[in-house]
PDB file of C-alpha atoms in Angstrom:
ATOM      1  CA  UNK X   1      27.757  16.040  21.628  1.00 63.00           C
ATOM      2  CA  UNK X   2      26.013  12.567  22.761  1.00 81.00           C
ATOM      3  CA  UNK X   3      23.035  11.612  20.949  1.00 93.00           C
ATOM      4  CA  UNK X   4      19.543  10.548  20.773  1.00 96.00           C
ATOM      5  CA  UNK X   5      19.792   7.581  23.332  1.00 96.00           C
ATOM      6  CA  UNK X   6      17.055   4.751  23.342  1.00 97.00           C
ATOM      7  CA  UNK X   7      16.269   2.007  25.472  1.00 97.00           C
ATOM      8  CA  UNK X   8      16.021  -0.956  25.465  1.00 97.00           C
ATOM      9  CA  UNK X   9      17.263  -1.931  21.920  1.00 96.00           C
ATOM     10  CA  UNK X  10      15.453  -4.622  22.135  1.00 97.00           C
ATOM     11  CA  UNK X  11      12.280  -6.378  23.751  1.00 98.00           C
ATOM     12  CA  UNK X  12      10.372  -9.484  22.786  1.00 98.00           C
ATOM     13  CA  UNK X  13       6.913  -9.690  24.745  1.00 98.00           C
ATOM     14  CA  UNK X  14       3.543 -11.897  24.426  1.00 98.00           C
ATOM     15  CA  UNK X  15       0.591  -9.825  23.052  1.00 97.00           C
ATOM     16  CA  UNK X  16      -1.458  -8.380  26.276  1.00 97.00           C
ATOM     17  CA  UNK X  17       1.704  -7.577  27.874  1.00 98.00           C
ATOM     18  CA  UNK X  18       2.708  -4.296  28.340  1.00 98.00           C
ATOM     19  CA  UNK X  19       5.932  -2.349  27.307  1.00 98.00           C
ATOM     20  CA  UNK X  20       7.908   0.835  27.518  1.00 98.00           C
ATOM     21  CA  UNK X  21      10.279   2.526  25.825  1.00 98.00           C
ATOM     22  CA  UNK X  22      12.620   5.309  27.212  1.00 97.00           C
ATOM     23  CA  UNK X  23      14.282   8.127  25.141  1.00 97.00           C
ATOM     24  CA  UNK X  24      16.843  11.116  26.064  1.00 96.00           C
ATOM     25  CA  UNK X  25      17.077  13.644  23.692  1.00 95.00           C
ATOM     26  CA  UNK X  26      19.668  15.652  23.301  1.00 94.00           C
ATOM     27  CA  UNK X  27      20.216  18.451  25.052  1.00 92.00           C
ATOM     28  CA  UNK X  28      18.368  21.803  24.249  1.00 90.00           C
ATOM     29  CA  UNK X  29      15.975  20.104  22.062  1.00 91.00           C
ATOM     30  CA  UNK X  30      12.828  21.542  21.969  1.00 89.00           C
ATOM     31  CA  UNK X  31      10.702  19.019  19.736  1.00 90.00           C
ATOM     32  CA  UNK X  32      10.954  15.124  20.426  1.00 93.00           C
ATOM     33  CA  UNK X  33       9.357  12.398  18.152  1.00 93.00           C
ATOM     34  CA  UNK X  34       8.456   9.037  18.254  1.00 96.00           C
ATOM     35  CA  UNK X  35       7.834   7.469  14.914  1.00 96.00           C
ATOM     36  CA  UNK X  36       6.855   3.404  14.545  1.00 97.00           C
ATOM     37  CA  UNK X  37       8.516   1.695  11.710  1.00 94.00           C
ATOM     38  CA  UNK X  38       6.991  -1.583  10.967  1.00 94.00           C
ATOM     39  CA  UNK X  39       9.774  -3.704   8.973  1.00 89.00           C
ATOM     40  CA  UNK X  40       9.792  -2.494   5.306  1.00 85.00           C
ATOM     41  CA  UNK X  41       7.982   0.899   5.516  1.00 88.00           C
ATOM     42  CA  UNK X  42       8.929   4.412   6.227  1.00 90.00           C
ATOM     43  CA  UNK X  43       8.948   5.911   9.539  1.00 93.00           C
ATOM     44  CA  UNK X  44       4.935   6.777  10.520  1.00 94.00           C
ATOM     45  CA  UNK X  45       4.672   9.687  13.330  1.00 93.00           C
ATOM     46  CA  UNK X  46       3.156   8.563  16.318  1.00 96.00           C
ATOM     47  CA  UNK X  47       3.065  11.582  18.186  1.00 94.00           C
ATOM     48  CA  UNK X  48       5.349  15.182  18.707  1.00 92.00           C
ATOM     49  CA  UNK X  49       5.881  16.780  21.406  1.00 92.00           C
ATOM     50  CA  UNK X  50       7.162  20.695  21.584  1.00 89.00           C
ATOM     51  CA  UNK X  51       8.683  21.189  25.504  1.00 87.00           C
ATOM     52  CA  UNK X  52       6.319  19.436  27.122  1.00 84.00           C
ATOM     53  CA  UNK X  53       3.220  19.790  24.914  1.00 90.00           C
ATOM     54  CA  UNK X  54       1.448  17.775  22.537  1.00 92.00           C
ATOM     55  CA  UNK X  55       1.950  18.962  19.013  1.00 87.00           C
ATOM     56  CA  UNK X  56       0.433  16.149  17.407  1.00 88.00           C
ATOM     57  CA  UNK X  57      -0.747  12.612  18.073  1.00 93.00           C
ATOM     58  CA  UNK X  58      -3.210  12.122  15.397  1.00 91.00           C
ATOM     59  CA  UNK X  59      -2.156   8.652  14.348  1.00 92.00           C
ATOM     60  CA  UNK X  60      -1.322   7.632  17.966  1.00 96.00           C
ATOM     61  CA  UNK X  61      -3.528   4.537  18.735  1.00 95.00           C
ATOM     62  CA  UNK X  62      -4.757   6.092  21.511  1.00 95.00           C
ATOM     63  CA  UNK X  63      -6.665   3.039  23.395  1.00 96.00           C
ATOM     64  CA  UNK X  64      -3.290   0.738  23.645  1.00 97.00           C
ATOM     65  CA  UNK X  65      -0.891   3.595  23.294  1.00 98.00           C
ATOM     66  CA  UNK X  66       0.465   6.379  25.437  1.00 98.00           C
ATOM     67  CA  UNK X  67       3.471   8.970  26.144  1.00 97.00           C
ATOM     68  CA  UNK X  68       4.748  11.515  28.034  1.00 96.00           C
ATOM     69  CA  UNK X  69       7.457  13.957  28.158  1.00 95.00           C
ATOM     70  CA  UNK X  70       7.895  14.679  31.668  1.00 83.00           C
ATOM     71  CA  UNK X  71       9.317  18.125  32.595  1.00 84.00           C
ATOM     72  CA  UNK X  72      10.034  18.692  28.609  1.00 83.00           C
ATOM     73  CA  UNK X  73      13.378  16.726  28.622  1.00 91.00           C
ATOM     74  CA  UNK X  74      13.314  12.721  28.474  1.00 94.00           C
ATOM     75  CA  UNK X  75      10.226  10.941  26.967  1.00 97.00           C
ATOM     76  CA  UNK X  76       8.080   7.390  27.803  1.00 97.00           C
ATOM     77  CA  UNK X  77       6.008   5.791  25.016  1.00 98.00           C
ATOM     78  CA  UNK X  78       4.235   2.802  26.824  1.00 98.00           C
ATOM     79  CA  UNK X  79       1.459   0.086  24.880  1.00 98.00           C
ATOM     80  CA  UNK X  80      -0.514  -1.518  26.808  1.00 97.00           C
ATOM     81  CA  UNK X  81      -1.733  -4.115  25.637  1.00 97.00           C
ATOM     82  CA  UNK X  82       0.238  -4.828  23.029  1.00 97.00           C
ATOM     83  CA  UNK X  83      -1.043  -6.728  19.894  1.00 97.00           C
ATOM     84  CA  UNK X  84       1.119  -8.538  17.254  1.00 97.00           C
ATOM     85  CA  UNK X  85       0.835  -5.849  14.550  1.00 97.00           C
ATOM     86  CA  UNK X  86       2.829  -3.555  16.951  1.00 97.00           C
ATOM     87  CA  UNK X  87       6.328  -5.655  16.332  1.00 98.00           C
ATOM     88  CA  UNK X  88       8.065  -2.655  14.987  1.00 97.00           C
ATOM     89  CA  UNK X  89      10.706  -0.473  15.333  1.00 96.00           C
ATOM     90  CA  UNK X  90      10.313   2.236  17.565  1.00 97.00           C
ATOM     91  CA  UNK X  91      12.648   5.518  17.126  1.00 96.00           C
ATOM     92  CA  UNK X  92      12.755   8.722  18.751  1.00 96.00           C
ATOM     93  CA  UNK X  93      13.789  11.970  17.049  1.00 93.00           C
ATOM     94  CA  UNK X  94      14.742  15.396  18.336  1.00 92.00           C
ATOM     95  CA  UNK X  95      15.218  18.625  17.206  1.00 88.00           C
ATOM     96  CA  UNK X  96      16.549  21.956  17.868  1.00 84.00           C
ATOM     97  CA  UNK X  97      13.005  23.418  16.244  1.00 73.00           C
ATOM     98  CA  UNK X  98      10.150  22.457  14.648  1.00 64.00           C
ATOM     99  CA  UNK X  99      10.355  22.448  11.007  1.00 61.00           C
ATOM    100  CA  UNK X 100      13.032  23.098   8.657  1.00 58.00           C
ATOM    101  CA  UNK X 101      15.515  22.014  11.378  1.00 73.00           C
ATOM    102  CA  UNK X 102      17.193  18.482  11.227  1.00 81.00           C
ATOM    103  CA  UNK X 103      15.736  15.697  13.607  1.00 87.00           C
ATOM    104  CA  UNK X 104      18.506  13.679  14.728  1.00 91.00           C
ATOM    105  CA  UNK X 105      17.801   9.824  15.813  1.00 93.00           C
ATOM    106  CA  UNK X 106      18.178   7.388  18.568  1.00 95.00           C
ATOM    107  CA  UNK X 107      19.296   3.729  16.858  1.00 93.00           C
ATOM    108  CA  UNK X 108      15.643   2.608  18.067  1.00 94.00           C
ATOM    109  CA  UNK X 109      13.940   0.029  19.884  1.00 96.00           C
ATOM    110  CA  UNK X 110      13.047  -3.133  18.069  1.00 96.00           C
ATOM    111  CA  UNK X 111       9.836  -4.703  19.366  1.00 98.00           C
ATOM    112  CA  UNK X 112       8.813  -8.375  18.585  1.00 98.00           C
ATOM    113  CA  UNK X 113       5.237  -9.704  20.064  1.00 98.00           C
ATOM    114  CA  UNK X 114       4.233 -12.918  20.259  1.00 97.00           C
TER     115      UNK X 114
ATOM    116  CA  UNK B   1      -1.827  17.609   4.640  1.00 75.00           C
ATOM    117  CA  UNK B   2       1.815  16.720   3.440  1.00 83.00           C
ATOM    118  CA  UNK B   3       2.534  13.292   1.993  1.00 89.00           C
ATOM    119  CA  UNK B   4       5.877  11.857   0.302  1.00 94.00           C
ATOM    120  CA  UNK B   5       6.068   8.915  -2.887  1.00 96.00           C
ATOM    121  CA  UNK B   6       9.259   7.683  -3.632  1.00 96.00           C
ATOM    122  CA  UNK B   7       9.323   5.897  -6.753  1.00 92.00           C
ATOM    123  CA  UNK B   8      10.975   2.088  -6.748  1.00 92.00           C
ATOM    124  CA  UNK B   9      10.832   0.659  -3.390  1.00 94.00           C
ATOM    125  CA  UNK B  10      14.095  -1.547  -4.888  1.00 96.00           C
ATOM    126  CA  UNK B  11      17.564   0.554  -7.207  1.00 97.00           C
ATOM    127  CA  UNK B  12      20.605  -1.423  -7.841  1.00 97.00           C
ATOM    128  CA  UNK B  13      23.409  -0.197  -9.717  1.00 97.00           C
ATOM    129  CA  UNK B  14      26.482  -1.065 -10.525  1.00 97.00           C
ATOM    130  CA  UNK B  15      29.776  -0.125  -8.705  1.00 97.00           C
ATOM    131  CA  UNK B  16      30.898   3.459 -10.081  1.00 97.00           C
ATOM    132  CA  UNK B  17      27.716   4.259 -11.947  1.00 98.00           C
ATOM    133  CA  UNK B  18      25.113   6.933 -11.290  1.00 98.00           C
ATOM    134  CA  UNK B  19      22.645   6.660  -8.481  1.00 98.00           C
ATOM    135  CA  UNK B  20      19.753   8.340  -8.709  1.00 98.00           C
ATOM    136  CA  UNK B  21      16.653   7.948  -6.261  1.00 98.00           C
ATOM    137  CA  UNK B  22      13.215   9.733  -7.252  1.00 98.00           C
ATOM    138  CA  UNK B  23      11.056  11.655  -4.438  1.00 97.00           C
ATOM    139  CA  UNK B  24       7.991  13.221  -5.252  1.00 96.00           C
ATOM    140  CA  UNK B  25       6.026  15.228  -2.329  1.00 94.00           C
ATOM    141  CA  UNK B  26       2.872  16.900  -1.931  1.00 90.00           C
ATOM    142  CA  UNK B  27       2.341  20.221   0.596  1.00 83.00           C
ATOM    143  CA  UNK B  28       0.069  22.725   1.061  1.00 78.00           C
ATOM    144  CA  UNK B  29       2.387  24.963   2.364  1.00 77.00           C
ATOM    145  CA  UNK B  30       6.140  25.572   1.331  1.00 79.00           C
ATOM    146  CA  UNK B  31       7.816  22.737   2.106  1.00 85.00           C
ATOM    147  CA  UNK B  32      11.069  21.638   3.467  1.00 89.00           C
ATOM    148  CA  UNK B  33      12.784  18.695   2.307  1.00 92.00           C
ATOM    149  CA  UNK B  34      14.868  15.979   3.308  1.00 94.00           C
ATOM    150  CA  UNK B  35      16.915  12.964   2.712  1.00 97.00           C
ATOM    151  CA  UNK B  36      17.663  10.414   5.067  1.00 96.00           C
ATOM    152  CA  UNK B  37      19.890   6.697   5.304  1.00 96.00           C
ATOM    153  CA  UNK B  38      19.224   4.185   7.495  1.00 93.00           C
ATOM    154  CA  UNK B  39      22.060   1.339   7.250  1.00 91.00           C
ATOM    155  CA  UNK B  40      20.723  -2.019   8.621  1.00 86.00           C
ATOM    156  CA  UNK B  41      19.617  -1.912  12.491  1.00 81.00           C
ATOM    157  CA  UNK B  42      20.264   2.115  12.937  1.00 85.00           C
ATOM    158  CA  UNK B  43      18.797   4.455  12.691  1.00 87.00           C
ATOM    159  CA  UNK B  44      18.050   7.552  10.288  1.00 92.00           C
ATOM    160  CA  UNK B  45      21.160   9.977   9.589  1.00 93.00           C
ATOM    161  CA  UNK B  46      20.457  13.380   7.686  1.00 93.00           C
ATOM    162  CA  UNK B  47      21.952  13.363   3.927  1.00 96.00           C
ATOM    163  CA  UNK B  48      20.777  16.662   3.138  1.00 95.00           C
ATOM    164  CA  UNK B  49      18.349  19.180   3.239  1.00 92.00           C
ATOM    165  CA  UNK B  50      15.999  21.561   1.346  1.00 92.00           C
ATOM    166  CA  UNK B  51      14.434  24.886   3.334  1.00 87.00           C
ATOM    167  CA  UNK B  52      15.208  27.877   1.320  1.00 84.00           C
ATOM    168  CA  UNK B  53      17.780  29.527  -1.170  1.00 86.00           C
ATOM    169  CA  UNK B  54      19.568  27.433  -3.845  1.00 88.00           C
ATOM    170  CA  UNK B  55      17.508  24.756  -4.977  1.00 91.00           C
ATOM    171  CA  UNK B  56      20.693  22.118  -5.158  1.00 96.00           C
ATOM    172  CA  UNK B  57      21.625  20.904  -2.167  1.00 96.00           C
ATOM    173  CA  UNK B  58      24.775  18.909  -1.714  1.00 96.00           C
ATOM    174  CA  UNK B  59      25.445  16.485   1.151  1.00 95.00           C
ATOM    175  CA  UNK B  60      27.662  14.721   3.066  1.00 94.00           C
ATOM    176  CA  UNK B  61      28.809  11.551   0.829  1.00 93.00           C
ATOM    177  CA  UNK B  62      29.280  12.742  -2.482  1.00 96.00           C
ATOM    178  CA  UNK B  63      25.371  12.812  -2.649  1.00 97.00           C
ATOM    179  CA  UNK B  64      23.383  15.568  -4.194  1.00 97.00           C
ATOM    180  CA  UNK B  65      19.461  16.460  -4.474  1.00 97.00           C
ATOM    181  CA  UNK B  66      17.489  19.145  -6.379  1.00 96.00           C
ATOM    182  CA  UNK B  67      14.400  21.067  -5.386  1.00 95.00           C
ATOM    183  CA  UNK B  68      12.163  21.673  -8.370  1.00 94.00           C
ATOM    184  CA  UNK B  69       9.267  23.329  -7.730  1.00 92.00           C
ATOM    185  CA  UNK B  70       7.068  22.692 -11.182  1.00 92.00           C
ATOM    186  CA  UNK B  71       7.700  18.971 -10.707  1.00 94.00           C
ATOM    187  CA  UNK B  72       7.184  18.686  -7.038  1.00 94.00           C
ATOM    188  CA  UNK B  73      10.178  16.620  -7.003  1.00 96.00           C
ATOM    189  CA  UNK B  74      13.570  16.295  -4.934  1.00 97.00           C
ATOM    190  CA  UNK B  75      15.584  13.489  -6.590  1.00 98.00           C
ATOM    191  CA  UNK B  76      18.639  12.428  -5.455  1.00 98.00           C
ATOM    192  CA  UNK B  77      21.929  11.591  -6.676  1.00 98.00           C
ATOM    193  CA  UNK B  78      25.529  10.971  -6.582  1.00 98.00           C
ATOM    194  CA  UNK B  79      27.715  10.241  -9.834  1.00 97.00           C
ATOM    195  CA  UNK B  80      29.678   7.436  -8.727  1.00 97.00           C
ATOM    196  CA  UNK B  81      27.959   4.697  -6.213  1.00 97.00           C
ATOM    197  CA  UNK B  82      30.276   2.433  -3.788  1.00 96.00           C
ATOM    198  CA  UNK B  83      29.665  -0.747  -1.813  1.00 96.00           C
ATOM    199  CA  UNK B  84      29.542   1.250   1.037  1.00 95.00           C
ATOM    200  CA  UNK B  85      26.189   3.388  -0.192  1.00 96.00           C
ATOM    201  CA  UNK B  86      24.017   0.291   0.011  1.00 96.00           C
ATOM    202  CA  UNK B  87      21.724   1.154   2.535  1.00 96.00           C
ATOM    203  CA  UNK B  88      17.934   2.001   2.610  1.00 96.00           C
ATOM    204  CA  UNK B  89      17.274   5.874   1.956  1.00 98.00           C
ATOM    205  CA  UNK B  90      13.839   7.689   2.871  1.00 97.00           C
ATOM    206  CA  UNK B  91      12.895  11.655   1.550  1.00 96.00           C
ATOM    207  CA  UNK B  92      11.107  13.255   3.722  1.00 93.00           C
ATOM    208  CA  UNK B  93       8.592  16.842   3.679  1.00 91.00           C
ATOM    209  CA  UNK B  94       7.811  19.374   6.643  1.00 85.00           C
ATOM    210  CA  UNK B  95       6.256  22.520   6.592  1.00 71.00           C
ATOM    211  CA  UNK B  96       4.311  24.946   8.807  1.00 61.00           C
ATOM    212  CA  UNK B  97       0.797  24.075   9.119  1.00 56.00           C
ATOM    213  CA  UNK B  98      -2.039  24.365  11.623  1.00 49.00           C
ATOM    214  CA  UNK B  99      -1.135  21.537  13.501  1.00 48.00           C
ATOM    215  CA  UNK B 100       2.612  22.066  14.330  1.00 53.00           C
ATOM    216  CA  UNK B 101       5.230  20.987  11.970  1.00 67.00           C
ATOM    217  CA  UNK B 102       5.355  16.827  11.215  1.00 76.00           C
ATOM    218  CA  UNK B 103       7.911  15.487   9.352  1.00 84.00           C
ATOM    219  CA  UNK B 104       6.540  12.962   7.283  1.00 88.00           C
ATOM    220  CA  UNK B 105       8.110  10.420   5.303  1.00 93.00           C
ATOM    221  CA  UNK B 106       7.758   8.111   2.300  1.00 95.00           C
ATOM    222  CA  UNK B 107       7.833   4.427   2.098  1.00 95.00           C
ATOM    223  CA  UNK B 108      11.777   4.262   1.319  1.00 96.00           C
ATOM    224  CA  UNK B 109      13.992   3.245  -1.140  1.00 97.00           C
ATOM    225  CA  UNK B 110      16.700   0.000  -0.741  1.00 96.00           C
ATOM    226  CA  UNK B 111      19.949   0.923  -3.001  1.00 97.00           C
ATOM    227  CA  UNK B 112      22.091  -1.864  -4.091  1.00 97.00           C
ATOM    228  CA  UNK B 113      25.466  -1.741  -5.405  1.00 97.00           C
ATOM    229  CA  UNK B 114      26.702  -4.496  -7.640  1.00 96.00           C
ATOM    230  CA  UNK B 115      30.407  -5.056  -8.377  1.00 91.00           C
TER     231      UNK B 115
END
Protein backbone atom coordinates (compact mmCIF):
# COMPACT_ATOMS: atom_id res chain seq x y z
CA UNK A 1 0.00 0.00 0.00
CA UNK A 2 1.99 3.37 -1.04
CA UNK A 3 1.97 6.05 1.39
CA UNK A 4 1.42 9.52 2.38
CA UNK A 5 3.50 11.20 -0.50
CA UNK A 6 4.77 14.91 -0.12
CA UNK A 7 6.30 17.28 -2.28
CA UNK A 8 8.77 18.91 -2.57
CA UNK A 9 11.00 17.66 0.34
CA UNK A 10 12.51 20.54 0.30
CA UNK A 11 12.27 24.41 -0.59
CA UNK A 12 14.38 27.35 0.46
CA UNK A 13 12.59 30.78 -0.49
CA UNK A 14 13.12 34.67 0.46
CA UNK A 15 10.37 35.96 2.84
CA UNK A 16 7.46 37.62 0.51
CA UNK A 17 7.75 34.82 -1.78
CA UNK A 18 5.22 32.47 -2.09
CA UNK A 19 5.17 28.58 -1.74
CA UNK A 20 3.21 25.40 -2.08
CA UNK A 21 3.17 22.24 -0.91
CA UNK A 22 1.44 19.16 -2.52
CA UNK A 23 0.20 16.00 -0.65
CA UNK A 24 -1.51 12.54 -1.86
CA UNK A 25 -3.04 10.70 0.66
CA UNK A 26 -3.57 7.44 0.57
CA UNK A 27 -6.18 5.95 -0.90
CA UNK A 28 -9.70 5.79 0.80
CA UNK A 29 -8.74 8.25 3.32
CA UNK A 30 -11.33 10.25 4.46
CA UNK A 31 -9.52 12.87 6.85
CA UNK A 32 -6.19 14.65 5.63
CA UNK A 33 -3.97 16.90 7.90
CA UNK A 34 -1.47 19.30 7.63
CA UNK A 35 0.42 19.97 10.79
CA UNK A 36 3.62 22.69 10.90
CA UNK A 37 6.50 21.56 12.93
CA UNK A 38 8.87 24.30 13.65
CA UNK A 39 12.39 22.56 14.52
CA UNK A 40 12.22 21.29 18.16
CA UNK A 41 8.44 21.26 18.88
CA UNK A 42 5.63 18.90 18.39
CA UNK A 43 3.54 18.77 15.41
CA UNK A 44 0.82 21.99 15.68
CA UNK A 45 -2.50 21.34 13.44
CA UNK A 46 -2.89 23.72 10.87
CA UNK A 47 -6.00 22.70 9.49
CA UNK A 48 -8.26 19.11 8.82
CA UNK A 49 -10.07 18.39 6.30
CA UNK A 50 -12.96 15.45 6.27
CA UNK A 51 -13.66 14.63 2.18
CA UNK A 52 -13.55 17.79 1.06
CA UNK A 53 -14.67 19.88 4.06
CA UNK A 54 -13.12 21.93 6.56
CA UNK A 55 -13.09 20.28 9.93
CA UNK A 56 -10.92 22.63 11.53
CA UNK A 57 -8.52 25.46 10.77
CA UNK A 58 -8.52 27.32 13.94
CA UNK A 59 -4.80 27.88 14.21
CA UNK A 60 -4.41 28.32 10.41
CA UNK A 61 -2.86 31.84 9.89
CA UNK A 62 -5.41 32.66 7.77
CA UNK A 63 -4.03 36.10 6.12
CA UNK A 64 -0.63 34.35 4.66
CA UNK A 65 -1.99 30.86 4.70
CA UNK A 66 -4.33 28.76 2.63
CA UNK A 67 -5.45 25.07 1.46
CA UNK A 68 -7.56 23.10 -0.37
CA UNK A 69 -8.54 19.63 -0.92
CA UNK A 70 -9.82 19.55 -4.30
CA UNK A 71 -12.42 16.85 -5.14
CA UNK A 72 -11.65 15.23 -1.47
CA UNK A 73 -8.49 13.30 -2.64
CA UNK A 74 -5.01 15.25 -2.99
CA UNK A 75 -4.44 18.47 -0.93
CA UNK A 76 -2.48 22.17 -1.58
CA UNK A 77 -1.32 24.20 1.44
CA UNK A 78 0.08 27.49 -0.17
CA UNK A 79 1.70 30.81 2.10
CA UNK A 80 1.78 33.63 0.61
CA UNK A 81 3.79 35.70 1.73
CA UNK A 82 5.88 33.87 3.59
CA UNK A 83 7.73 35.30 6.69
CA UNK A 84 10.87 33.83 8.39
CA UNK A 85 9.05 32.29 11.38
CA UNK A 86 7.35 29.92 8.83
CA UNK A 87 10.84 27.81 8.20
CA UNK A 88 9.30 24.63 9.38
CA UNK A 89 8.47 21.38 8.60
CA UNK A 90 5.41 20.84 6.92
CA UNK A 91 3.68 17.18 7.11
CA UNK A 92 0.55 15.85 5.94
CA UNK A 93 -1.42 13.10 7.68
CA UNK A 94 -4.29 10.88 6.62
CA UNK A 95 -6.62 8.72 7.98
CA UNK A 96 -9.10 6.10 7.40
CA UNK A 97 -11.52 8.15 10.10
CA UNK A 98 -11.54 10.77 12.28
CA UNK A 99 -10.57 9.92 15.70
CA UNK A 100 -9.41 6.88 17.29
CA UNK A 101 -8.05 5.77 13.88
CA UNK A 102 -4.21 5.99 13.12
CA UNK A 103 -2.99 9.01 10.90
CA UNK A 104 -0.31 7.80 8.82
CA UNK A 105 2.48 10.45 7.49
CA UNK A 106 4.10 11.80 4.46
CA UNK A 107 8.17 12.28 5.32
CA UNK A 108 7.28 16.17 5.03
CA UNK A 109 8.35 19.20 3.44
CA UNK A 110 11.14 21.15 5.02
CA UNK A 111 10.81 24.90 4.47
CA UNK A 112 13.74 27.39 5.03
CA UNK A 113 12.99 31.37 4.43
CA UNK A 114 15.31 33.80 4.12
CA UNK B 1 -10.12 21.53 24.50
CA UNK B 2 -7.48 18.61 24.54
CA UNK B 3 -3.85 19.36 25.29
CA UNK B 4 -0.75 16.87 25.81
CA UNK B 5 2.65 17.53 28.42
CA UNK B 6 5.28 15.24 28.11
CA UNK B 7 7.61 15.46 30.84
CA UNK B 8 11.63 15.87 29.91
CA UNK B 9 12.01 17.29 26.56
CA UNK B 10 15.70 15.27 26.82
CA UNK B 11 15.93 10.86 28.35
CA UNK B 12 19.12 9.08 27.87
CA UNK B 13 19.71 5.74 29.04
CA UNK B 14 21.99 3.37 28.86
CA UNK B 15 22.17 0.42 26.34
CA UNK B 16 19.87 -2.51 27.80
CA UNK B 17 18.24 -0.50 30.55
CA UNK B 18 14.63 0.58 30.97
CA UNK B 19 13.13 3.34 28.93
CA UNK B 20 10.47 4.98 30.15
CA UNK B 21 8.88 8.28 28.62
CA UNK B 22 6.08 10.19 30.73
CA UNK B 23 2.80 11.65 28.88
CA UNK B 24 0.31 13.38 30.69
CA UNK B 25 -2.99 14.64 28.70
CA UNK B 26 -5.90 16.63 29.39
CA UNK B 27 -9.62 15.96 27.54
CA UNK B 28 -12.89 16.80 28.04
CA UNK B 29 -14.14 13.97 26.44
CA UNK B 30 -12.80 10.27 26.47
CA UNK B 31 -9.80 10.33 24.92
CA UNK B 32 -7.76 8.31 22.59
CA UNK B 33 -4.18 8.03 22.86
CA UNK B 34 -1.16 7.73 20.99
CA UNK B 35 2.49 7.30 20.62
CA UNK B 36 4.47 8.31 17.85
CA UNK B 37 8.61 8.22 16.55
CA UNK B 38 9.98 10.40 14.33
CA UNK B 39 13.74 9.28 13.43
CA UNK B 40 15.76 12.29 12.06
CA UNK B 41 14.26 13.90 8.69
CA UNK B 42 10.93 11.50 8.59
CA UNK B 43 8.32 11.59 9.52
CA UNK B 44 5.88 10.31 12.41
CA UNK B 45 5.29 6.35 12.53
CA UNK B 46 2.48 4.98 14.96
CA UNK B 47 4.04 3.01 18.13
CA UNK B 48 0.85 2.30 19.62
CA UNK B 49 -2.41 3.20 20.51
CA UNK B 50 -5.05 3.73 23.25
CA UNK B 51 -9.09 3.85 22.20
CA UNK B 52 -10.87 1.38 24.29
CA UNK B 53 -10.60 -2.08 26.16
CA UNK B 54 -7.37 -3.10 27.96
CA UNK B 55 -5.66 -0.26 29.27
CA UNK B 56 -1.95 -1.77 28.24
CA UNK B 57 -1.20 -1.44 24.98
CA UNK B 58 1.79 -3.10 23.43
CA UNK B 59 3.50 -1.99 20.21
CA UNK B 60 5.54 -2.70 17.56
CA UNK B 61 9.32 -2.58 18.98
CA UNK B 62 9.28 -4.16 22.16
CA UNK B 63 7.57 -0.87 23.40
CA UNK B 64 4.68 -0.77 25.76
CA UNK B 65 2.27 2.12 27.21
CA UNK B 66 -0.46 2.18 29.91
CA UNK B 67 -3.70 4.10 30.05
CA UNK B 68 -4.49 5.18 33.58
CA UNK B 69 -7.33 6.99 33.97
CA UNK B 70 -6.91 8.55 37.79
CA UNK B 71 -3.51 9.88 36.69
CA UNK B 72 -4.37 11.13 33.30
CA UNK B 73 -1.28 9.55 32.19
CA UNK B 74 -0.02 7.18 29.25
CA UNK B 75 3.68 6.49 29.92
CA UNK B 76 5.66 4.58 27.87
CA UNK B 77 8.10 1.93 28.03
CA UNK B 78 10.18 -0.85 26.87
CA UNK B 79 12.53 -2.97 29.28
CA UNK B 80 15.56 -3.11 27.34
CA UNK B 81 16.59 0.14 25.07
CA UNK B 82 18.99 -0.32 21.84
CA UNK B 83 21.01 2.08 19.72
CA UNK B 84 18.54 1.76 17.29
CA UNK B 85 15.53 3.39 19.65
CA UNK B 86 17.23 6.77 19.66
CA UNK B 87 14.88 8.79 17.99
CA UNK B 88 12.49 11.66 19.06
CA UNK B 89 8.99 10.25 20.36
CA UNK B 90 5.71 12.50 20.65
CA UNK B 91 2.17 11.17 22.67
CA UNK B 92 -0.52 12.34 21.29
CA UNK B 93 -4.71 12.77 22.47
CA UNK B 94 -7.96 12.78 20.17
CA UNK B 95 -11.35 12.60 21.04
CA UNK B 96 -14.83 13.51 19.77
CA UNK B 97 -15.67 17.01 20.32
CA UNK B 98 -17.75 19.76 18.75
CA UNK B 99 -15.35 20.69 16.36
CA UNK B 100 -14.39 17.37 14.60
CA UNK B 101 -11.75 15.20 16.00
CA UNK B 102 -7.90 16.95 16.17
CA UNK B 103 -5.18 15.05 17.07
CA UNK B 104 -3.09 17.05 19.11
CA UNK B 105 0.27 16.56 20.24
CA UNK B 106 2.84 17.41 22.92
CA UNK B 107 6.13 19.07 22.62
CA UNK B 108 8.16 15.62 22.27
CA UNK B 109 10.60 13.76 23.88
CA UNK B 110 14.49 13.06 22.35
CA UNK B 111 15.64 9.41 23.73
CA UNK B 112 19.25 8.70 23.83
CA UNK B 113 20.92 5.50 24.17
CA UNK B 114 24.38 5.35 25.62
CA UNK B 115 26.65 2.30 25.24
Amino acid sequence: EAGVAQSPRYKIIEKRQSVAFWCNPISGHATLYWYQQILGQGPKLLIQFQNNGVVDDSQLPKDRFSAERLKGVDSTLKIQPAKLEDSAVYLCASSLLAGGTEAFFGQGTRLTVV
Amino acid sequence: AQSVTQLGSHVSVSEGALVLLRCNYSSSVPPYLFWYVQYPNQGLQLLLKYTTGATLVKGINGFEAEFKKSETSFHLTKPSAHMSDAAEYFCAVSGVTGGGNKLTFGTGTQLKVEL
